[in-house]
């Protein structure tokens, strides 16, 4: 009996959507948003993302990853949700597909991203050096000044990198009024965050494959199911800031991956790639999960639910994060085993 890859990837999806939220964190939302995304995409979300990457990314191709969230004064260096997921996905792209991965984010958010990536064993390189060497990733700053400068930078990055894919993980999108919001419907403070959705928008216009990973409906990618966000999120239709236009994202992507924590959505895609490539070792282990969160936190990233510099993500402790990783890894190994029928 052949391996049913989409069915296994659906398990990765479901593991990534297990809610462990505190009161006040839109409890019960993810199940509804996942259903809307699955209905639209007609196949497991991680499978759609992973198979899309396999179809388009060949050795030496560039892949651009966007991540980093959080604004001063609550989170001056960002949060622990996003960088570990992006780092783990970069690792499988480099080791499994031979891709050349470039990260971009606000200057103040890059240190935790670099730390998380280095925790996977990948080396931080200058772009030109990274192109010539294995097992590295490059990092580029994106400005948060005037709109013209940001649009110019987005075009320059895409012109220079010519990426085969652009992936956004836990990165906010504007709503229909052009304002970005936190998961609680508060304005994220436009002067503090670069408008990185300009990259995914421009990539889509050029026909470049895009993936958005998020966990609340306010992130890049949720423009795919904006109506569902407005319907089901407590602040989807009407937010808690003066704009009053809701937190629902308008920026869409070719594939949207919905998860209870964005890291887990990225891990689901990582697991799907490991499965499709037939190599369970490409999935990171619990030790690496622990190391990524620790390094990210030591570099200044805070838990997005508490604002504390703790070994946790969205209020969920590090050991639980590691268990999610372990379960995804086990599903790959189990799916690849052949049962002996002696009875």
Short mmCIF file of N, CA and C in Angstrom, two decimals, residues 202-319:
data_model
loop_
_atom_site.label_atom_id
_atom_site.label_comp_id
_atom_site.label_asym_id
_atom_site.label_seq_id
_atom_site.Cartn_x
_atom_site.Cartn_y
_atom_site.Cartn_z
N UNK A 202 4.44 42.05 -3.84
CA UNK A 202 5.23 42.19 -5.08
C UNK A 202 5.62 40.83 -5.63
N UNK A 203 5.92 39.89 -4.74
CA UNK A 203 6.26 38.54 -5.20
C UNK A 203 5.10 37.90 -5.94
N UNK A 204 3.91 38.03 -5.38
CA UNK A 204 2.73 37.45 -6.05
C UNK A 204 2.51 38.09 -7.42
N UNK A 205 2.71 39.40 -7.50
CA UNK A 205 2.54 40.09 -8.78
C UNK A 205 3.53 39.58 -9.82
N UNK A 206 4.68 39.09 -9.37
CA UNK A 206 5.70 38.57 -10.28
C UNK A 206 5.55 37.07 -10.53
N UNK A 207 4.58 36.43 -9.89
CA UNK A 207 4.38 35.00 -10.08
C UNK A 207 5.29 34.14 -9.22
N UNK A 208 5.88 34.72 -8.17
CA UNK A 208 6.74 33.98 -7.25
C UNK A 208 5.86 33.29 -6.21
N UNK A 209 6.14 32.04 -5.91
CA UNK A 209 5.36 31.26 -4.95
C UNK A 209 5.49 31.86 -3.56
N UNK A 210 4.35 32.05 -2.87
CA UNK A 210 4.35 32.66 -1.54
C UNK A 210 3.59 31.78 -0.55
N UNK A 211 4.09 31.76 0.68
CA UNK A 211 3.47 31.03 1.79
C UNK A 211 3.33 31.99 2.96
N UNK A 212 2.19 31.98 3.62
CA UNK A 212 1.99 32.75 4.83
C UNK A 212 1.64 31.82 5.98
N UNK A 213 2.31 31.99 7.11
CA UNK A 213 2.05 31.19 8.30
C UNK A 213 1.65 32.12 9.43
N UNK A 214 0.50 31.84 10.06
CA UNK A 214 0.05 32.72 11.13
C UNK A 214 -0.89 32.02 12.09
N UNK A 215 -1.25 32.73 13.16
CA UNK A 215 -2.02 32.09 14.23
C UNK A 215 -3.17 32.92 14.80
N UNK A 216 -3.52 34.02 14.14
CA UNK A 216 -4.62 34.82 14.70
C UNK A 216 -5.49 35.51 13.67
N UNK A 217 -5.03 35.59 12.43
CA UNK A 217 -5.83 36.26 11.42
C UNK A 217 -5.34 37.64 11.06
N UNK A 218 -4.37 38.15 11.80
CA UNK A 218 -3.82 39.49 11.53
C UNK A 218 -2.51 39.43 10.77
N UNK A 219 -2.08 38.22 10.38
CA UNK A 219 -0.78 38.07 9.74
C UNK A 219 -0.89 37.95 8.22
N UNK A 220 0.26 38.18 7.57
CA UNK A 220 0.36 38.00 6.12
C UNK A 220 -0.11 36.59 5.76
N UNK A 221 -0.98 36.51 4.79
CA UNK A 221 -1.55 35.23 4.34
C UNK A 221 -3.03 35.13 4.63
N UNK A 222 -3.48 35.76 5.72
CA UNK A 222 -4.88 35.63 6.10
C UNK A 222 -5.82 36.46 5.23
N UNK A 223 -5.25 37.24 4.31
CA UNK A 223 -6.11 37.87 3.32
C UNK A 223 -6.85 36.84 2.49
N UNK A 224 -6.32 35.60 2.46
CA UNK A 224 -6.99 34.51 1.75
C UNK A 224 -8.36 34.20 2.34
N UNK A 225 -8.50 34.38 3.65
CA UNK A 225 -9.75 34.02 4.33
C UNK A 225 -10.21 35.19 5.22
N UNK A 226 -10.10 36.39 4.69
CA UNK A 226 -10.45 37.57 5.47
C UNK A 226 -11.87 37.55 6.00
N UNK A 227 -12.79 37.04 5.22
CA UNK A 227 -14.19 36.98 5.66
C UNK A 227 -14.33 36.11 6.91
N UNK A 228 -13.62 34.98 6.94
CA UNK A 228 -13.68 34.09 8.11
C UNK A 228 -13.07 34.76 9.34
N UNK A 229 -11.99 35.50 9.15
CA UNK A 229 -11.37 36.21 10.27
C UNK A 229 -12.34 37.24 10.83
N UNK A 230 -12.97 38.00 9.95
CA UNK A 230 -13.92 39.02 10.41
C UNK A 230 -15.12 38.39 11.12
N UNK A 231 -15.48 37.20 10.71
CA UNK A 231 -16.63 36.53 11.31
C UNK A 231 -16.30 35.91 12.67
N UNK A 232 -15.12 35.29 12.78
CA UNK A 232 -14.85 34.46 13.96
C UNK A 232 -13.95 35.11 15.01
N UNK A 233 -13.07 36.01 14.62
CA UNK A 233 -12.21 36.64 15.61
C UNK A 233 -13.01 37.66 16.42
N UNK A 234 -12.78 37.74 17.74
CA UNK A 234 -13.49 38.74 18.55
C UNK A 234 -13.26 40.17 18.07
N UNK A 235 -12.10 40.41 17.44
CA UNK A 235 -11.78 41.76 16.95
C UNK A 235 -11.59 41.75 15.42
N UNK A 236 -12.11 40.73 14.77
CA UNK A 236 -11.93 40.63 13.33
C UNK A 236 -12.66 41.70 12.56
N UNK A 237 -13.89 41.98 12.93
CA UNK A 237 -14.71 42.97 12.24
C UNK A 237 -14.48 44.38 12.79
N UNK A 238 -14.36 44.47 14.09
CA UNK A 238 -14.14 45.77 14.73
C UNK A 238 -13.05 45.63 15.77
N UNK A 239 -11.97 46.38 15.60
CA UNK A 239 -10.81 46.26 16.49
C UNK A 239 -10.97 47.17 17.71
N UNK A 240 -9.91 47.23 18.51
CA UNK A 240 -9.92 48.06 19.72
C UNK A 240 -9.11 49.35 19.54
N UNK A 241 -8.79 49.68 18.30
CA UNK A 241 -8.05 50.92 18.06
C UNK A 241 -8.96 51.90 17.31
N UNK A 242 -8.58 53.17 17.20
CA UNK A 242 -9.45 54.18 16.61
C UNK A 242 -9.90 53.91 15.18
N UNK A 243 -9.15 53.08 14.43
CA UNK A 243 -9.56 52.85 13.03
C UNK A 243 -10.88 52.10 12.96
N UNK A 244 -11.14 51.22 13.92
CA UNK A 244 -12.41 50.51 13.99
C UNK A 244 -12.71 49.58 12.83
N UNK A 245 -11.67 49.19 12.06
CA UNK A 245 -11.90 48.38 10.86
C UNK A 245 -11.50 46.91 11.03
N UNK A 246 -11.26 46.50 12.26
CA UNK A 246 -10.95 45.09 12.51
C UNK A 246 -9.49 44.75 12.26
N UNK A 247 -9.09 43.60 12.80
CA UNK A 247 -7.69 43.18 12.65
C UNK A 247 -7.45 42.30 11.43
N UNK A 248 -8.50 41.91 10.71
CA UNK A 248 -8.35 40.94 9.61
C UNK A 248 -7.35 41.42 8.57
N UNK A 249 -6.38 40.57 8.27
CA UNK A 249 -5.33 40.89 7.31
C UNK A 249 -5.90 40.99 5.90
N UNK A 250 -5.29 41.86 5.09
CA UNK A 250 -5.67 41.92 3.68
C UNK A 250 -4.62 41.29 2.78
N UNK A 251 -3.39 41.09 3.29
CA UNK A 251 -2.32 40.50 2.47
C UNK A 251 -2.51 39.00 2.35
N UNK A 252 -2.62 38.52 1.13
CA UNK A 252 -2.79 37.09 0.90
C UNK A 252 -1.51 36.45 0.39
N UNK A 253 -1.51 35.12 0.34
CA UNK A 253 -0.39 34.35 -0.20
C UNK A 253 -0.95 33.18 -1.00
N UNK A 254 -0.11 32.52 -1.77
CA UNK A 254 -0.58 31.37 -2.55
C UNK A 254 -1.05 30.25 -1.64
N UNK A 255 -0.36 30.05 -0.52
CA UNK A 255 -0.75 29.05 0.47
C UNK A 255 -0.76 29.71 1.84
N UNK A 256 -1.80 29.45 2.60
CA UNK A 256 -1.90 29.92 3.98
C UNK A 256 -1.82 28.70 4.90
N UNK A 257 -0.94 28.76 5.90
CA UNK A 257 -0.83 27.71 6.91
C UNK A 257 -1.30 28.30 8.24
N UNK A 258 -2.38 27.76 8.77
CA UNK A 258 -2.97 28.23 10.03
C UNK A 258 -2.51 27.32 11.16
N UNK A 259 -2.07 27.91 12.26
CA UNK A 259 -1.61 27.12 13.40
C UNK A 259 -1.99 27.84 14.69
N UNK A 260 -1.95 27.10 15.79
CA UNK A 260 -2.22 27.70 17.09
C UNK A 260 -1.07 28.57 17.55
N UNK A 261 0.13 28.25 17.10
CA UNK A 261 1.33 29.05 17.29
C UNK A 261 2.06 29.01 15.95
N UNK A 262 2.50 30.17 15.47
CA UNK A 262 3.07 30.20 14.13
C UNK A 262 4.28 29.29 13.98
N UNK A 263 5.10 29.17 15.04
CA UNK A 263 6.21 28.22 14.97
C UNK A 263 5.72 26.84 14.57
N UNK A 264 4.61 26.42 15.17
CA UNK A 264 4.09 25.07 14.89
C UNK A 264 3.65 24.93 13.45
N UNK A 265 3.11 25.99 12.87
CA UNK A 265 2.75 25.94 11.45
C UNK A 265 3.97 25.75 10.58
N UNK A 266 5.06 26.46 10.92
CA UNK A 266 6.31 26.29 10.18
C UNK A 266 6.86 24.88 10.38
N UNK A 267 6.73 24.36 11.59
CA UNK A 267 7.20 22.99 11.85
C UNK A 267 6.39 21.97 11.06
N UNK A 268 5.11 22.24 10.88
CA UNK A 268 4.27 21.33 10.09
C UNK A 268 4.76 21.28 8.64
N UNK A 269 5.13 22.44 8.10
CA UNK A 269 5.68 22.48 6.74
C UNK A 269 7.03 21.77 6.69
N UNK A 270 7.86 22.00 7.71
CA UNK A 270 9.14 21.31 7.82
C UNK A 270 8.94 19.79 7.84
N UNK A 271 7.99 19.33 8.64
CA UNK A 271 7.71 17.90 8.74
C UNK A 271 7.21 17.35 7.41
N UNK A 272 6.36 18.12 6.73
CA UNK A 272 5.86 17.67 5.43
C UNK A 272 6.99 17.56 4.42
N UNK A 273 7.92 18.49 4.44
CA UNK A 273 9.07 18.40 3.53
C UNK A 273 9.92 17.18 3.85
N UNK A 274 10.16 16.93 5.14
CA UNK A 274 10.94 15.76 5.53
C UNK A 274 10.26 14.48 5.04
N UNK A 275 8.95 14.43 5.16
CA UNK A 275 8.19 13.27 4.71
C UNK A 275 8.29 13.10 3.19
N UNK A 276 8.03 14.18 2.45
CA UNK A 276 8.03 14.10 1.00
C UNK A 276 9.42 13.79 0.45
N UNK A 277 10.45 14.20 1.18
CA UNK A 277 11.82 13.90 0.77
C UNK A 277 12.28 12.53 1.25
N UNK A 278 11.45 11.89 2.08
CA UNK A 278 11.78 10.55 2.57
C UNK A 278 12.92 10.51 3.55
N UNK A 279 13.12 11.61 4.30
CA UNK A 279 14.25 11.68 5.22
C UNK A 279 13.79 12.25 6.57
N UNK A 280 13.43 11.39 7.52
CA UNK A 280 12.97 11.85 8.83
C UNK A 280 14.00 12.69 9.57
N UNK A 281 15.28 12.51 9.26
CA UNK A 281 16.34 13.24 9.96
C UNK A 281 16.31 14.74 9.65
N UNK A 282 15.58 15.12 8.63
CA UNK A 282 15.49 16.54 8.30
C UNK A 282 14.61 17.31 9.29
N UNK A 283 13.78 16.58 10.04
CA UNK A 283 12.95 17.23 11.07
C UNK A 283 13.81 17.49 12.30
N UNK A 284 13.79 18.71 12.81
CA UNK A 284 14.63 19.01 13.96
C UNK A 284 14.12 18.28 15.20
N UNK A 285 15.03 18.03 16.15
CA UNK A 285 14.68 17.26 17.34
C UNK A 285 14.40 18.16 18.53
N UNK A 286 14.06 17.54 19.65
CA UNK A 286 13.67 18.31 20.83
C UNK A 286 14.82 19.13 21.39
N UNK A 287 16.04 18.60 21.29
CA UNK A 287 17.19 19.36 21.78
C UNK A 287 17.37 20.65 20.99
N UNK A 288 17.20 20.57 19.66
CA UNK A 288 17.32 21.76 18.83
C UNK A 288 16.18 22.72 19.09
N UNK A 289 14.99 22.20 19.34
CA UNK A 289 13.85 23.06 19.66
C UNK A 289 14.16 23.87 20.93
N UNK A 290 14.64 23.18 21.94
CA UNK A 290 14.99 23.85 23.20
C UNK A 290 16.04 24.93 22.96
N UNK A 291 17.06 24.58 22.14
CA UNK A 291 18.16 25.51 21.88
C UNK A 291 17.69 26.74 21.11
N UNK A 292 16.82 26.56 20.12
CA UNK A 292 16.33 27.70 19.34
C UNK A 292 15.60 28.70 20.22
N UNK A 293 14.70 28.21 21.05
CA UNK A 293 13.93 29.12 21.90
C UNK A 293 14.86 29.81 22.90
N UNK A 294 15.78 29.04 23.48
CA UNK A 294 16.70 29.62 24.45
C UNK A 294 17.56 30.72 23.83
N UNK A 295 18.15 30.44 22.68
CA UNK A 295 19.01 31.42 22.03
C UNK A 295 18.21 32.65 21.61
N UNK A 296 17.02 32.42 21.12
CA UNK A 296 16.14 33.51 20.71
C UNK A 296 15.82 34.42 21.91
N UNK A 297 15.49 33.80 23.02
CA UNK A 297 15.16 34.56 24.23
C UNK A 297 16.38 35.31 24.77
N UNK A 298 17.54 34.66 24.77
CA UNK A 298 18.75 35.31 25.25
C UNK A 298 19.14 36.50 24.38
N UNK A 299 18.70 36.49 23.14
CA UNK A 299 18.97 37.61 22.24
C UNK A 299 17.95 38.74 22.40
N UNK A 300 17.01 38.56 23.34
CA UNK A 300 16.09 39.65 23.65
C UNK A 300 14.65 39.44 23.26
N UNK A 301 14.32 38.33 22.60
CA UNK A 301 12.93 38.08 22.21
C UNK A 301 12.11 37.63 23.42
N UNK A 302 10.90 38.15 23.53
CA UNK A 302 10.03 37.87 24.66
C UNK A 302 8.92 36.91 24.28
N UNK A 303 8.35 36.27 25.28
CA UNK A 303 7.13 35.48 25.09
C UNK A 303 6.01 36.45 24.71
N UNK A 304 5.36 36.20 23.59
CA UNK A 304 4.34 37.11 23.11
C UNK A 304 3.10 37.20 23.96
N UNK A 305 2.86 36.21 24.82
CA UNK A 305 1.67 36.24 25.67
C UNK A 305 1.92 36.96 26.98
N UNK A 306 3.18 36.95 27.45
CA UNK A 306 3.48 37.53 28.76
C UNK A 306 4.42 38.73 28.70
N UNK A 307 5.19 38.84 27.62
CA UNK A 307 6.20 39.89 27.54
C UNK A 307 7.45 39.58 28.33
N UNK A 308 7.55 38.38 28.87
CA UNK A 308 8.70 38.01 29.70
C UNK A 308 9.78 37.30 28.88
N UNK A 309 11.01 37.43 29.33
CA UNK A 309 12.14 36.76 28.67
C UNK A 309 12.30 35.37 29.24
N UNK A 310 11.35 34.52 28.92
CA UNK A 310 11.32 33.17 29.45
C UNK A 310 11.46 32.16 28.32
N UNK A 311 11.74 30.93 28.71
CA UNK A 311 11.90 29.84 27.74
C UNK A 311 10.52 29.30 27.39
N UNK A 312 9.76 30.11 26.65
CA UNK A 312 8.38 29.77 26.32
C UNK A 312 7.96 30.53 25.08
N UNK A 313 6.85 30.10 24.49
CA UNK A 313 6.30 30.74 23.29
C UNK A 313 4.80 30.87 23.46
N UNK A 314 4.28 32.06 23.34
CA UNK A 314 2.83 32.31 23.47
C UNK A 314 2.26 31.72 24.76
N UNK A 315 3.03 31.80 25.82
CA UNK A 315 2.57 31.32 27.12
C UNK A 315 2.70 29.83 27.32
N UNK A 316 3.25 29.11 26.35
CA UNK A 316 3.40 27.66 26.44
C UNK A 316 4.87 27.33 26.71
N UNK A 317 5.14 26.60 27.78
CA UNK A 317 6.51 26.35 28.22
C UNK A 317 7.32 25.54 27.22
N UNK A 318 8.64 25.72 27.28
CA UNK A 318 9.55 25.06 26.36
C UNK A 318 9.39 23.56 26.24
N UNK A 319 9.23 22.82 27.37
CA UNK A 319 9.07 21.36 27.23
C UNK A 319 7.85 20.97 26.40
#
